[in-house]
Amino acid sequence: MQSYQLKYHKNSLLLISMIVFPVICAGIMFAFLSILPQSLPEWAMLTLVCSSIGIMIALSFWMINTQLIVKCSVNIDERGVNLEINKSSLFYKQKYFFADWENVNHITEKFDGRNGSYYYQIAFKTPSFKANFNALNRGEEQAEKFYTELRYFQETYNLQKLPKFDNQEYVSNSWANA
């Protein structure tokens, strides 16, 4: 059994948080601005709006880098894939997840243009979700080894599922012998 230290996230959770969080922050900012006195100078109002936007951006980066993209340990063996999130997160309540190879739908390697590196995606059947794994800082070699071993075990499982044929001698047709 090989254990790999990687970064983990779900695209769906990342997308939802990138939409919902700014909408909530903007709503709070507008509610706060609506209760301010109208006699407030324009420069003070502009300063409050700019600082609110700056705080929203800083909180978004913090949330993505510490709560949505988290460090994890992934163990792979002939039984399946075991995922363990290394620290607590607001968004990932389940710290441990195991899936046997029957539960793995497909495995893909994708290029991340933003970082200029690859990430590896495992789609599970039950519960239905896609887990994304990236290399930690300067851990590209370990991530590539992870993907290679992941493909090896999945292909081995798929080969074991193929129907077995009995060794039978070739029986010639009667018309060919005549």
CSV table of C-alpha atoms in Angstrom, one decimal:
chain,number,residue,atom,x,y,z
A,1,MET,CA,0.0,0.0,0.0
A,2,GLN,CA,1.4,3.4,-1.1
A,3,SER,CA,0.4,6.6,0.7
A,4,TYR,CA,0.5,9.9,-1.2
A,5,GLN,CA,0.4,13.5,0.2
A,6,LEU,CA,-1.7,15.6,-2.1
A,7,LYS,CA,-4.1,18.5,-2.3
A,8,TYR,CA,-7.8,17.7,-2.6
A,9,HIS,CA,-10.9,19.6,-3.7
A,10,LYS,CA,-14.3,19.2,-5.4
A,11,ASN,CA,-15.0,21.3,-8.4
A,12,SER,CA,-18.7,21.6,-7.6
A,13,LEU,CA,-18.0,22.9,-4.1
A,14,LEU,CA,-15.4,25.3,-5.4
A,15,LEU,CA,-17.8,26.7,-8.0
A,16,ILE,CA,-20.7,27.1,-5.6
A,17,SER,CA,-18.5,28.9,-3.1
A,18,MET,CA,-17.1,31.2,-5.7
A,19,ILE,CA,-20.7,32.3,-6.5
A,20,VAL,CA,-22.5,32.2,-3.2
A,21,PHE,CA,-19.7,33.8,-1.0
A,22,PRO,CA,-19.4,37.0,-3.0
A,23,VAL,CA,-23.2,37.4,-3.2
A,24,ILE,CA,-23.5,37.1,0.5
A,25,CYS,CA,-20.6,39.5,1.1
A,26,ALA,CA,-22.1,42.0,-1.3
A,27,GLY,CA,-25.5,41.7,0.4
A,28,ILE,CA,-23.9,42.4,3.8
A,29,MET,CA,-22.0,45.4,2.4
A,30,PHE,CA,-25.1,46.9,0.8
A,31,ALA,CA,-27.1,46.3,4.0
A,32,PHE,CA,-24.3,48.1,6.0
A,33,LEU,CA,-24.2,51.0,3.5
A,34,SER,CA,-28.0,51.4,3.7
A,35,ILE,CA,-27.9,52.1,7.4
A,36,LEU,CA,-25.1,54.7,7.2
A,37,PRO,CA,-26.2,58.4,7.5
A,38,GLN,CA,-26.6,60.2,4.1
A,39,SER,CA,-24.5,63.1,5.4
A,40,LEU,CA,-21.4,60.9,5.2
A,41,PRO,CA,-18.9,62.4,2.8
A,42,GLU,CA,-18.3,60.7,-0.6
A,43,TRP,CA,-14.7,59.9,0.2
A,44,ALA,CA,-15.7,58.0,3.4
A,45,MET,CA,-18.4,56.1,1.4
A,46,LEU,CA,-15.8,55.2,-1.3
A,47,THR,CA,-13.3,54.1,1.3
A,48,LEU,CA,-15.9,51.8,3.0
A,49,VAL,CA,-16.8,50.3,-0.3
A,50,CYS,CA,-13.2,49.7,-1.4
A,51,SER,CA,-12.2,48.3,2.0
A,52,SER,CA,-15.3,46.0,1.9
A,53,ILE,CA,-14.3,44.7,-1.5
A,54,GLY,CA,-10.7,44.2,-0.4
A,55,ILE,CA,-11.9,42.2,2.7
A,56,MET,CA,-14.2,40.1,0.5
A,57,ILE,CA,-11.3,39.3,-1.9
A,58,ALA,CA,-8.9,38.4,1.0
A,59,LEU,CA,-11.6,36.2,2.6
A,60,SER,CA,-12.2,34.5,-0.7
A,61,PHE,CA,-8.5,33.7,-1.1
A,62,TRP,CA,-8.3,32.5,2.5
A,63,MET,CA,-11.4,30.3,2.1
A,64,ILE,CA,-10.1,28.7,-1.2
A,65,ASN,CA,-6.6,28.1,0.0
A,66,THR,CA,-7.4,26.8,3.5
A,67,GLN,CA,-10.9,25.5,3.5
A,68,LEU,CA,-11.7,24.3,-0.1
A,69,ILE,CA,-8.3,23.0,-1.3
A,70,VAL,CA,-7.0,20.9,1.6
A,71,LYS,CA,-4.1,18.6,2.2
A,72,CYS,CA,-4.9,14.9,2.2
A,73,SER,CA,-3.4,11.5,2.4
A,74,VAL,CA,-4.5,9.0,-0.3
A,75,ASN,CA,-3.8,5.3,0.1
A,76,ILE,CA,-4.1,3.0,-2.9
A,77,ASP,CA,-4.1,-0.8,-2.9
A,78,GLU,CA,-5.8,-3.7,-4.6
A,79,ARG,CA,-8.9,-3.2,-2.5
A,80,GLY,CA,-9.5,0.4,-3.5
A,81,VAL,CA,-8.8,4.1,-2.8
A,82,ASN,CA,-8.7,5.5,0.8
A,83,LEU,CA,-8.8,9.3,1.3
A,84,GLU,CA,-8.1,11.0,4.6
A,85,ILE,CA,-8.3,14.8,4.9
A,86,ASN,CA,-5.4,15.9,7.2
A,87,LYS,CA,-7.1,18.9,8.9
A,88,SER,CA,-10.6,20.0,9.7
A,89,SER,CA,-12.4,22.1,7.1
A,90,LEU,CA,-15.7,24.1,7.1
A,91,PHE,CA,-16.7,22.4,3.8
A,92,TYR,CA,-15.6,18.7,4.2
A,93,LYS,CA,-17.3,17.2,7.2
A,94,GLN,CA,-16.3,13.6,6.3
A,95,LYS,CA,-12.6,13.2,7.0
A,96,TYR,CA,-12.3,9.6,5.8
A,97,PHE,CA,-13.6,8.1,2.6
A,98,PHE,CA,-13.0,4.6,1.1
A,99,ALA,CA,-14.1,3.4,-2.3
A,100,ASP,CA,-13.4,0.0,-3.7
A,101,TRP,CA,-12.5,-0.3,-7.4
A,102,GLU,CA,-16.1,-1.2,-8.3
A,103,ASN,CA,-17.2,2.2,-7.0
A,104,VAL,CA,-14.6,4.1,-9.2
A,105,ASN,CA,-16.3,5.3,-12.4
A,106,HIS,CA,-13.3,6.7,-14.2
A,107,ILE,CA,-9.9,8.3,-13.7
A,108,THR,CA,-8.7,11.3,-15.8
A,109,GLU,CA,-5.6,13.5,-15.9
A,110,LYS,CA,-6.4,17.2,-16.7
A,111,PHE,CA,-4.2,20.2,-17.4
A,112,ASP,CA,-4.6,23.2,-15.1
A,113,GLY,CA,-3.7,26.2,-17.2
A,114,ARG,CA,-3.8,28.5,-14.2
A,115,ASN,CA,-1.0,26.7,-12.4
A,116,GLY,CA,0.7,25.1,-15.5
A,117,SER,CA,0.5,21.7,-14.0
A,118,TYR,CA,-1.8,18.6,-14.0
A,119,TYR,CA,-4.4,17.5,-11.7
A,120,TYR,CA,-6.0,14.1,-11.4
A,121,GLN,CA,-9.7,13.5,-11.1
A,122,ILE,CA,-11.5,10.4,-9.8
A,123,ALA,CA,-15.2,10.1,-10.4
A,124,PHE,CA,-17.0,7.9,-7.9
A,125,LYS,CA,-20.4,6.1,-8.5
A,126,THR,CA,-21.8,6.1,-4.9
A,127,PRO,CA,-21.9,8.8,-3.6
A,128,SER,CA,-21.7,10.4,-7.0
A,129,PHE,CA,-18.9,13.0,-7.0
A,130,LYS,CA,-15.6,13.9,-8.5
A,131,ALA,CA,-12.5,14.3,-6.4
A,132,ASN,CA,-9.6,16.3,-7.7
A,133,PHE,CA,-6.0,15.8,-6.6
A,134,ASN,CA,-3.1,18.2,-7.2
A,135,ALA,CA,0.5,18.0,-6.2
A,136,LEU,CA,1.7,19.8,-3.1
A,137,ASN,CA,4.5,22.4,-3.6
A,138,ARG,CA,7.4,20.7,-5.4
A,139,GLY,CA,5.6,17.3,-5.2
A,140,GLU,CA,4.9,16.8,-8.9
A,141,GLU,CA,6.9,13.6,-9.1
A,142,GLN,CA,4.9,12.1,-6.2
A,143,ALA,CA,1.6,13.2,-7.9
A,144,GLU,CA,2.7,11.5,-11.2
A,145,LYS,CA,3.6,8.4,-9.4
A,146,PHE,CA,0.1,8.5,-7.7
A,147,TYR,CA,-1.6,8.7,-11.1
A,148,THR,CA,0.5,5.9,-12.5
A,149,GLU,CA,-0.3,3.6,-9.6
A,150,LEU,CA,-4.0,4.7,-9.7
A,151,ARG,CA,-4.2,3.7,-13.4
A,152,TYR,CA,-2.4,0.4,-12.7
A,153,PHE,CA,-4.8,-0.7,-10.0
A,154,GLN,CA,-7.9,0.4,-12.0
A,155,GLU,CA,-6.7,-1.5,-15.1
A,156,THR,CA,-5.8,-4.6,-13.0
A,157,TYR,CA,-9.4,-4.5,-11.6
A,158,ASN,CA,-10.9,-4.1,-15.1
A,159,LEU,CA,-8.8,-7.1,-16.4
A,160,GLN,CA,-10.0,-9.2,-13.5
A,161,LYS,CA,-13.6,-8.4,-14.4
A,162,LEU,CA,-13.2,-9.8,-18.0
A,163,PRO,CA,-15.0,-13.1,-18.5
A,164,LYS,CA,-12.9,-16.2,-18.1
A,165,PHE,CA,-12.6,-18.6,-21.0
A,166,ASP,CA,-11.9,-22.3,-20.6
A,167,ASN,CA,-9.0,-23.8,-22.5
A,168,GLN,CA,-10.8,-25.8,-25.2
A,169,GLU,CA,-9.1,-27.4,-28.1
A,170,TYR,CA,-10.2,-26.2,-31.5
A,171,VAL,CA,-12.9,-28.4,-32.8
A,172,SER,CA,-13.0,-28.3,-36.5
A,173,ASN,CA,-16.2,-28.2,-38.5
A,174,SER,CA,-17.5,-31.4,-39.9
A,175,TRP,CA,-17.7,-29.9,-43.4
A,176,ALA,CA,-14.1,-28.8,-43.3
A,177,ASN,CA,-13.0,-32.5,-42.6
A,178,ALA,CA,-15.0,-33.9,-45.5
